[in-house]
Amino acid sequence: MANKPLMEITDVAEAIRWQADHSEEANAPCTARVIRAELALLDGKTATGRRMANWQGLSLEDALPLRVAAGFHYLFLSGEEKRLEPVYAGLTTDQKTIDRIVSELAQMYDTRLMPWLDSPPQTNEAGRSASIMAGLLWLSQQLGPRFELNEIGASAGVNTMMERYHYDLGGVCTGPQRTPMQIKPEWRGTPPPQSEVEISSIRGCDIAPVDLSDPERALRLKSYVWADAQERMARIDAAISLASTNPPDLVQQDAGDFVEEMLAAPQEPGVIRVLYHSVMWQYLPQATRERISRMMEAAAAQATAEKPLAWIRLETNRATFRHELSLRYWPGHANWVMLGEAHPHGAWVNWTGGA
């Protein structure tokens, strides 16, 4: 595995082991044990296990282990199945015992678990918006404080509501103070610039958006949150509360079509048009990635000081699996500027500020 880029892993067992180890390193040992127990499903005794074992494609990039783990977590959160409760609580830690529980549940709920393999995780995580906001603070110093934000892969639109969140980024505070969503990651490195950020508009798209006002769909979204991460659960609940009073501006649309329409729309002078996304690029078809890149390059050639364009991303480095914050902007810096790295769920940000 040392000589193979992580995202090129196809062997399902290897992907499961890697994802379990990664979850443990990310302070989610209970989830890691459930993921590791998925190895026991590859014996072919269930339709879910057979489909996993015969997975066609890049099993780690497809987040196959996390799809299945979310299905088990859903059974627990729905109140339908409590056998994993001591596992998620960290009371049961013996791996053989957990293997047995997971195998029993897979046999009992085989037809219920199978559909979880149909789509990648809807990992909407408000904590990731800390990195996006830090990028906006940095960009404000380069181009100005007013922004038109456009998010692709927005899922339920949790980060399409980031203008409603309060941030404490290494002591640099921004956003409304009276809000149920308080974002304060562990900050590593110097603070981001103490700049002004004015979000004039914010909208997003997803190929299969989640309506947070629907209790069943909201529960499905919560199922993708690792059971160990109680702070993440609290943030999802805060997002559900905010969306219930004022839903995010979210459309069901292909990311490429959304970007095309975004770039064709009139742009207000003095407002920076921003495309942003977090931990979703790997799930886009290669053709869509290339299309978006071509369109952004073409639009960049037309950007002016009066109508600037920027691209902010918090995405997985396919070689290292580190989550990197980087941006480009026009006119100005056509190359990607690396601003830092972040915990996959926003627990910490390691800010380098382009140094």
CSV table of C-alpha atoms in Angstrom, one decimal:
chain,number,residue,atom,x,y,z
A,1,MET,CA,0.0,0.0,0.0
A,2,ALA,CA,3.0,2.3,0.6
A,3,ASN,CA,3.5,2.7,-3.2
A,4,LYS,CA,-0.1,2.9,-4.1
A,5,PRO,CA,-2.1,6.2,-3.9
A,6,LEU,CA,-4.8,5.8,-1.3
A,7,MET,CA,-7.6,6.7,-3.6
A,8,GLU,CA,-6.6,4.0,-6.0
A,9,ILE,CA,-7.3,1.2,-3.6
A,10,THR,CA,-9.7,-1.3,-5.1
A,11,ASP,CA,-9.3,-4.2,-2.7
A,12,VAL,CA,-12.4,-4.1,-0.4
A,13,ALA,CA,-10.7,-5.6,2.6
A,14,GLU,CA,-7.8,-3.2,2.3
A,15,ALA,CA,-10.2,-0.3,2.1
A,16,ILE,CA,-12.1,-1.4,5.2
A,17,ARG,CA,-8.9,-1.8,7.2
A,18,TRP,CA,-7.6,1.5,6.1
A,19,GLN,CA,-10.9,3.3,6.8
A,20,ALA,CA,-11.0,1.7,10.3
A,21,ASP,CA,-7.5,2.8,11.1
A,22,HIS,CA,-8.2,6.3,9.8
A,23,SER,CA,-11.3,6.6,11.9
A,24,GLU,CA,-9.4,5.5,15.0
A,25,GLU,CA,-6.7,8.1,14.3
A,26,ALA,CA,-9.5,10.7,13.9
A,27,ASN,CA,-10.7,9.9,17.5
A,28,ALA,CA,-13.6,7.7,16.5
A,29,PRO,CA,-12.6,4.3,18.0
A,30,CYS,CA,-16.2,3.1,18.4
A,31,THR,CA,-16.9,3.7,14.7
A,32,ALA,CA,-13.6,2.2,13.8
A,33,ARG,CA,-14.6,-1.1,15.4
A,34,VAL,CA,-17.9,-1.2,13.6
A,35,ILE,CA,-16.1,-0.5,10.3
A,36,ARG,CA,-13.5,-3.2,11.0
A,37,ALA,CA,-16.3,-5.7,11.7
A,38,GLU,CA,-17.4,-5.2,8.0
A,39,LEU,CA,-14.5,-7.6,7.2
A,40,ALA,CA,-16.7,-10.3,8.6
A,41,LEU,CA,-19.4,-9.6,6.0
A,42,LEU,CA,-17.1,-10.4,3.1
A,43,ASP,CA,-17.7,-14.2,3.6
A,44,GLY,CA,-20.7,-14.0,1.3
A,45,LYS,CA,-23.4,-15.0,3.7
A,46,THR,CA,-25.5,-11.9,3.0
A,47,ALA,CA,-26.4,-10.1,-0.2
A,48,THR,CA,-24.9,-6.9,1.3
A,49,GLY,CA,-21.6,-8.7,2.0
A,50,ARG,CA,-21.5,-10.2,-1.5
A,51,ARG,CA,-22.1,-6.9,-3.1
A,52,MET,CA,-19.3,-5.4,-1.0
A,53,ALA,CA,-16.9,-8.2,-1.8
A,54,ASN,CA,-17.6,-7.8,-5.6
A,55,TRP,CA,-17.5,-4.0,-5.6
A,56,GLN,CA,-16.5,-2.7,-9.0
A,57,GLY,CA,-14.3,0.4,-8.8
A,58,LEU,CA,-12.2,2.3,-6.3
A,59,SER,CA,-13.6,1.1,-3.0
A,60,LEU,CA,-11.9,3.7,-0.8
A,61,GLU,CA,-12.6,6.6,-3.1
A,62,ASP,CA,-16.2,5.4,-3.2
A,63,ALA,CA,-16.3,5.5,0.6
A,64,LEU,CA,-17.7,1.9,0.6
A,65,PRO,CA,-16.9,1.2,4.2
A,66,LEU,CA,-18.6,4.4,5.3
A,67,ARG,CA,-21.7,3.7,3.3
A,68,VAL,CA,-22.2,0.4,5.2
A,69,ALA,CA,-21.3,1.9,8.6
A,70,ALA,CA,-24.0,4.6,8.1
A,71,GLY,CA,-26.6,1.9,7.5
A,72,PHE,CA,-25.8,0.3,10.9
A,73,HIS,CA,-25.8,3.7,12.6
A,74,TYR,CA,-29.2,4.4,11.1
A,75,LEU,CA,-30.6,1.2,12.6
A,76,PHE,CA,-29.4,2.4,16.0
A,77,LEU,CA,-30.5,6.1,15.7
A,78,SER,CA,-34.0,5.1,14.5
A,79,GLY,CA,-34.4,3.2,17.8
A,80,GLU,CA,-35.2,0.0,15.9
A,81,GLU,CA,-32.0,-1.9,16.8
A,82,LYS,CA,-30.1,-1.4,20.1
A,83,ARG,CA,-27.5,-4.1,19.9
A,84,LEU,CA,-24.8,-1.7,18.9
A,85,GLU,CA,-25.6,0.7,21.7
A,86,PRO,CA,-22.8,-0.6,24.0
A,87,VAL,CA,-20.4,-0.5,21.0
A,88,TYR,CA,-21.2,3.1,20.1
A,89,ALA,CA,-20.9,4.0,23.8
A,90,GLY,CA,-17.4,2.5,24.0
A,91,LEU,CA,-18.5,-0.2,26.6
A,92,THR,CA,-18.1,-3.1,24.3
A,93,THR,CA,-14.6,-3.1,22.7
A,94,ASP,CA,-13.8,-6.7,22.0
A,95,GLN,CA,-13.5,-6.9,18.2
A,96,LYS,CA,-14.7,-10.5,18.0
A,97,THR,CA,-17.8,-9.6,19.9
A,98,ILE,CA,-18.5,-6.7,17.6
A,99,ASP,CA,-17.8,-8.8,14.5
A,100,ARG,CA,-20.5,-11.2,15.7
A,101,ILE,CA,-23.0,-8.4,16.4
A,102,VAL,CA,-22.4,-6.8,13.0
A,103,SER,CA,-22.8,-10.1,11.2
A,104,GLU,CA,-26.0,-10.9,13.0
A,105,LEU,CA,-27.4,-7.5,12.2
A,106,ALA,CA,-26.4,-7.8,8.5
A,107,GLN,CA,-28.3,-11.1,8.3
A,108,MET,CA,-31.4,-9.8,10.0
A,109,TYR,CA,-31.5,-6.4,8.1
A,110,ASP,CA,-29.9,-7.5,4.8
A,111,THR,CA,-32.5,-6.0,2.6
A,112,ARG,CA,-32.5,-2.8,4.6
A,113,LEU,CA,-28.7,-2.4,4.5
A,114,MET,CA,-28.3,-3.0,0.7
A,115,PRO,CA,-29.7,0.4,-0.4
A,116,TRP,CA,-27.0,2.2,1.7
A,117,LEU,CA,-24.5,1.0,-0.9
A,118,ASP,CA,-26.3,2.8,-3.7
A,119,SER,CA,-24.9,6.3,-3.0
A,120,PRO,CA,-21.9,8.0,-1.4
A,121,PRO,CA,-22.1,9.4,2.1
A,122,GLN,CA,-23.9,12.7,2.5
A,123,THR,CA,-21.2,14.1,4.8
A,124,ASN,CA,-22.6,17.5,5.5
A,125,GLU,CA,-20.4,18.9,8.3
A,126,ALA,CA,-20.7,22.5,9.5
A,127,GLY,CA,-17.3,22.3,11.1
A,128,ARG,CA,-15.7,22.3,7.6
A,129,SER,CA,-17.1,25.8,7.0
A,130,ALA,CA,-14.4,27.1,9.4
A,131,SER,CA,-11.9,26.5,6.7
A,132,ILE,CA,-14.0,28.1,4.1
A,133,MET,CA,-14.6,31.2,6.3
A,134,ALA,CA,-10.8,31.4,7.0
A,135,GLY,CA,-10.3,31.4,3.2
A,136,LEU,CA,-12.8,34.2,2.8
A,137,LEU,CA,-11.0,36.3,5.5
A,138,TRP,CA,-7.7,35.8,3.6
A,139,LEU,CA,-9.3,36.5,0.2
A,140,SER,CA,-11.0,39.7,1.6
A,141,GLN,CA,-7.5,41.2,2.0
A,142,GLN,CA,-6.7,40.5,-1.6
A,143,LEU,CA,-9.9,41.4,-3.4
A,144,GLY,CA,-12.3,43.1,-1.0
A,145,PRO,CA,-15.0,42.1,1.6
A,146,ARG,CA,-18.1,41.4,-0.5
A,147,PHE,CA,-18.9,37.8,-1.6
A,148,GLU,CA,-21.4,35.9,-3.7
A,149,LEU,CA,-21.0,32.3,-2.6
A,150,ASN,CA,-21.9,29.2,-4.7
A,151,GLU,CA,-21.5,25.7,-3.3
A,152,ILE,CA,-21.5,22.5,-5.2
A,153,GLY,CA,-22.1,19.1,-3.6
A,154,ALA,CA,-24.0,20.9,-0.8
A,155,SER,CA,-26.0,17.9,0.3
A,156,ALA,CA,-28.5,19.3,2.8
A,157,GLY,CA,-27.1,22.8,2.5
A,158,VAL,CA,-25.6,22.8,6.0
A,159,ASN,CA,-22.6,24.8,4.7
A,160,THR,CA,-24.9,26.8,2.4
A,161,MET,CA,-26.0,28.5,5.6
A,162,MET,CA,-22.5,29.5,6.8
A,163,GLU,CA,-23.5,33.2,6.8
A,164,ARG,CA,-25.7,32.4,9.8
A,165,TYR,CA,-22.8,30.8,11.9
A,166,HIS,CA,-20.5,32.5,14.4
A,167,TYR,CA,-16.8,31.6,14.1
A,168,ASP,CA,-14.0,31.9,16.5
A,169,LEU,CA,-10.9,31.1,14.4
A,170,GLY,CA,-7.9,31.4,16.6
A,171,GLY,CA,-9.4,34.4,18.3
A,172,VAL,CA,-10.5,36.0,15.1
A,173,CYS,CA,-14.3,36.2,15.4
A,174,THR,CA,-16.8,36.8,12.6
A,175,GLY,CA,-20.5,36.1,11.9
A,176,PRO,CA,-23.6,36.7,14.0
A,177,GLN,CA,-23.1,36.1,17.7
A,178,ARG,CA,-26.7,35.0,18.5
A,179,THR,CA,-26.9,31.8,16.6
A,180,PRO,CA,-27.2,28.1,17.7
A,181,MET,CA,-24.3,27.3,15.4
A,182,GLN,CA,-21.0,28.2,17.2
A,183,ILE,CA,-17.9,27.1,15.3
A,184,LYS,CA,-14.7,27.1,17.2
A,185,PRO,CA,-12.1,24.6,16.0
A,186,GLU,CA,-8.8,24.0,17.7
A,187,TRP,CA,-6.6,26.5,15.8
A,188,ARG,CA,-3.1,25.6,14.9
A,189,GLY,CA,-0.7,28.2,13.6
A,190,THR,CA,-1.2,32.0,13.4
A,191,PRO,CA,-4.8,33.3,13.2
A,192,PRO,CA,-6.3,34.2,9.8
A,193,PRO,CA,-6.5,37.9,8.9
A,194,GLN,CA,-8.8,40.0,10.9
A,195,SER,CA,-10.8,41.1,7.8
A,196,GLU,CA,-14.3,42.0,7.0
A,197,VAL,CA,-16.5,39.4,5.2
A,198,GLU,CA,-19.9,40.4,3.8
A,199,ILE,CA,-21.8,37.6,2.2
A,200,SER,CA,-24.3,39.3,-0.2
A,201,SER,CA,-25.8,36.0,-1.5
A,202,ILE,CA,-25.3,32.3,-0.9
A,203,ARG,CA,-26.7,29.3,-2.8
A,204,GLY,CA,-25.9,25.7,-3.4
A,205,CYS,CA,-26.7,22.6,-5.4
A,206,ASP,CA,-26.6,18.8,-5.0
A,207,ILE,CA,-27.5,16.0,-7.3
A,208,ALA,CA,-29.7,14.5,-4.5
A,209,PRO,CA,-30.3,17.3,-1.9
A,210,VAL,CA,-31.5,16.4,1.6
A,211,ASP,CA,-34.5,18.3,3.0
A,212,LEU,CA,-33.7,18.9,6.6
A,213,SER,CA,-37.3,19.7,7.4
A,214,ASP,CA,-38.1,16.0,6.7
A,215,PRO,CA,-37.4,14.1,9.9
A,216,GLU,CA,-36.7,10.8,8.0
A,217,ARG,CA,-34.2,12.5,5.7
A,218,ALA,CA,-32.6,14.4,8.5
A,219,LEU,CA,-32.1,11.1,10.4
A,220,ARG,CA,-30.4,9.6,7.4
A,221,LEU,CA,-28.0,12.6,7.3
A,222,LYS,CA,-27.2,12.1,11.0
A,223,SER,CA,-26.5,8.4,10.3
A,224,TYR,CA,-23.4,9.4,8.3
A,225,VAL,CA,-22.1,11.2,11.4
A,226,TRP,CA,-19.7,9.0,13.4
A,227,ALA,CA,-21.3,7.9,16.6
A,228,ASP,CA,-18.3,9.0,18.6
A,229,ALA,CA,-18.7,12.6,17.5
A,230,GLN,CA,-21.2,14.1,19.8
A,231,GLU,CA,-20.1,17.7,18.9
A,232,ARG,CA,-20.9,16.9,15.3
A,233,MET,CA,-24.3,15.6,16.3
A,234,ALA,CA,-25.0,18.9,18.1
A,235,ARG,CA,-24.0,20.8,15.0
A,236,ILE,CA,-26.3,18.8,12.8
A,237,ASP,CA,-29.2,19.5,15.3
A,238,ALA,CA,-28.3,23.2,15.2
A,239,ALA,CA,-28.4,23.1,11.4
A,240,ILE,CA,-31.7,21.4,11.4
A,241,SER,CA,-33.1,24.1,13.7
A,242,LEU,CA,-31.8,26.9,11.5
A,243,ALA,CA,-33.1,25.2,8.3
A,244,SER,CA,-36.6,24.7,9.8
A,245,THR,CA,-37.1,28.5,10.1
A,246,ASN,CA,-35.3,29.5,6.9
A,247,PRO,CA,-34.3,26.7,4.5
A,248,PRO,CA,-31.0,27.1,2.6
A,249,ASP,CA,-31.1,28.2,-1.0
A,250,LEU,CA,-30.5,24.8,-2.4
A,251,VAL,CA,-31.4,23.3,-5.9
A,252,GLN,CA,-31.3,19.8,-7.2
A,253,GLN,CA,-28.8,20.0,-10.1
A,254,ASP,CA,-25.7,18.5,-11.6
A,255,ALA,CA,-22.6,20.4,-10.4
A,256,GLY,CA,-21.4,21.1,-13.9
A,257,ASP,CA,-24.8,22.6,-14.9
A,258,PHE,CA,-24.9,24.7,-11.7
A,259,VAL,CA,-21.4,26.1,-12.3
A,260,GLU,CA,-22.3,26.9,-16.0
A,261,GLU,CA,-25.4,28.8,-14.9
A,262,MET,CA,-23.4,30.5,-12.1
A,263,LEU,CA,-20.8,31.8,-14.5
A,264,ALA,CA,-23.5,32.9,-17.0
A,265,ALA,CA,-25.5,34.9,-14.5
A,266,PRO,CA,-25.0,38.7,-14.2
A,267,GLN,CA,-22.4,39.6,-11.6
A,268,GLU,CA,-22.7,42.7,-9.3
A,269,PRO,CA,-19.7,45.0,-9.6
A,270,GLY,CA,-17.5,44.9,-6.5
A,271,VAL,CA,-18.8,41.5,-5.4
A,272,ILE,CA,-16.4,38.5,-5.6
A,273,ARG,CA,-18.0,35.5,-7.2
A,274,VAL,CA,-16.9,32.4,-5.3
A,275,LEU,CA,-17.2,28.7,-6.2
A,276,TYR,CA,-16.6,26.6,-3.1
A,277,HIS,CA,-16.9,23.0,-2.0
A,278,SER,CA,-15.7,20.6,0.8
A,279,VAL,CA,-14.9,16.9,0.7
A,280,MET,CA,-17.1,16.2,-2.3
A,281,TRP,CA,-14.8,16.5,-5.4
A,282,GLN,CA,-13.8,12.8,-5.2
A,283,TYR,CA,-17.4,11.8,-5.7
A,284,LEU,CA,-17.9,13.7,-9.0
A,285,PRO,CA,-17.4,11.8,-12.2
A,286,GLN,CA,-14.1,12.7,-13.9
A,287,ALA,CA,-15.9,14.2,-16.8
A,288,THR,CA,-17.7,16.6,-14.5
A,289,ARG,CA,-14.5,17.6,-12.7
A,290,GLU,CA,-12.9,18.4,-16.1
A,291,ARG,CA,-15.9,20.3,-17.3
A,292,ILE,CA,-16.0,22.5,-14.2
A,293,SER,CA,-12.2,23.1,-14.4
A,294,ARG,CA,-12.5,24.2,-18.1
A,295,MET,CA,-15.4,26.5,-17.3
A,296,MET,CA,-13.6,28.1,-14.4
A,297,GLU,CA,-10.4,28.6,-16.5
A,298,ALA,CA,-12.5,30.2,-19.3
A,299,ALA,CA,-14.3,32.5,-16.8
A,300,ALA,CA,-11.0,33.4,-15.2
A,301,ALA,CA,-9.7,34.9,-18.4
A,302,GLN,CA,-12.7,37.3,-18.3
A,303,ALA,CA,-12.4,38.3,-14.6
A,304,THR,CA,-11.7,41.9,-13.8
A,305,ALA,CA,-10.9,43.9,-10.7
A,306,GLU,CA,-14.5,45.1,-10.7
A,307,LYS,CA,-15.9,41.5,-11.2
A,308,PRO,CA,-13.4,39.1,-9.6
A,309,LEU,CA,-13.7,35.3,-9.5
A,310,ALA,CA,-12.4,32.9,-6.8
A,311,TRP,CA,-12.4,29.1,-6.2
A,312,ILE,CA,-12.1,27.8,-2.6
A,313,ARG,CA,-11.9,24.1,-1.8
A,314,LEU,CA,-11.3,21.9,1.2
A,315,GLU,CA,-10.6,18.6,-0.4
A,316,THR,CA,-8.8,15.3,0.1
A,317,ASN,CA,-5.3,15.1,-1.3
A,318,ARG,CA,-5.6,11.8,-3.2
A,319,ALA,CA,-2.0,10.8,-2.4
A,320,THR,CA,-1.8,11.6,1.3
A,321,PHE,CA,-5.5,11.7,2.3
A,322,ARG,CA,-4.9,15.0,4.1
A,323,HIS,CA,-7.7,17.5,3.8
A,324,GLU,CA,-6.2,20.6,2.3
A,325,LEU,CA,-7.6,24.2,2.1
A,326,SER,CA,-6.5,25.9,-1.1
A,327,LEU,CA,-7.8,28.6,-3.4
A,328,ARG,CA,-7.3,30.5,-6.6
A,329,TYR,CA,-8.5,33.9,-7.6
A,330,TRP,CA,-8.6,36.1,-10.6
A,331,PRO,CA,-7.4,38.6,-11.5
A,332,GLY,CA,-4.4,37.9,-9.2
A,333,HIS,CA,-3.3,34.4,-8.3
A,334,ALA,CA,-4.0,31.8,-11.0
A,335,ASN,CA,-2.2,29.0,-9.2
A,336,TRP,CA,-3.6,27.2,-6.2
A,337,VAL,CA,-2.6,28.8,-2.9
A,338,MET,CA,-2.3,26.4,0.0
A,339,LEU,CA,-3.7,28.0,3.1
A,340,GLY,CA,-3.6,25.0,5.5
A,341,GLU,CA,-5.0,21.6,6.4
A,342,ALA,CA,-8.0,20.6,8.5
A,343,HIS,CA,-9.4,17.7,10.4
A,344,PRO,CA,-11.9,15.8,8.1
A,345,HIS,CA,-14.8,17.0,10.3
A,346,GLY,CA,-13.5,20.4,11.3
A,347,ALA,CA,-12.2,19.6,14.8
A,348,TRP,CA,-9.0,21.5,14.1
A,349,VAL,CA,-7.4,23.8,11.4
A,350,ASN,CA,-3.7,23.9,10.8
A,351,TRP,CA,-3.3,27.4,9.2
A,352,THR,CA,-0.3,28.2,7.1
A,353,GLY,CA,-1.8,31.2,5.3
A,354,GLY,CA,-0.1,30.6,2.0
A,355,ALA,CA,3.4,30.6,3.4
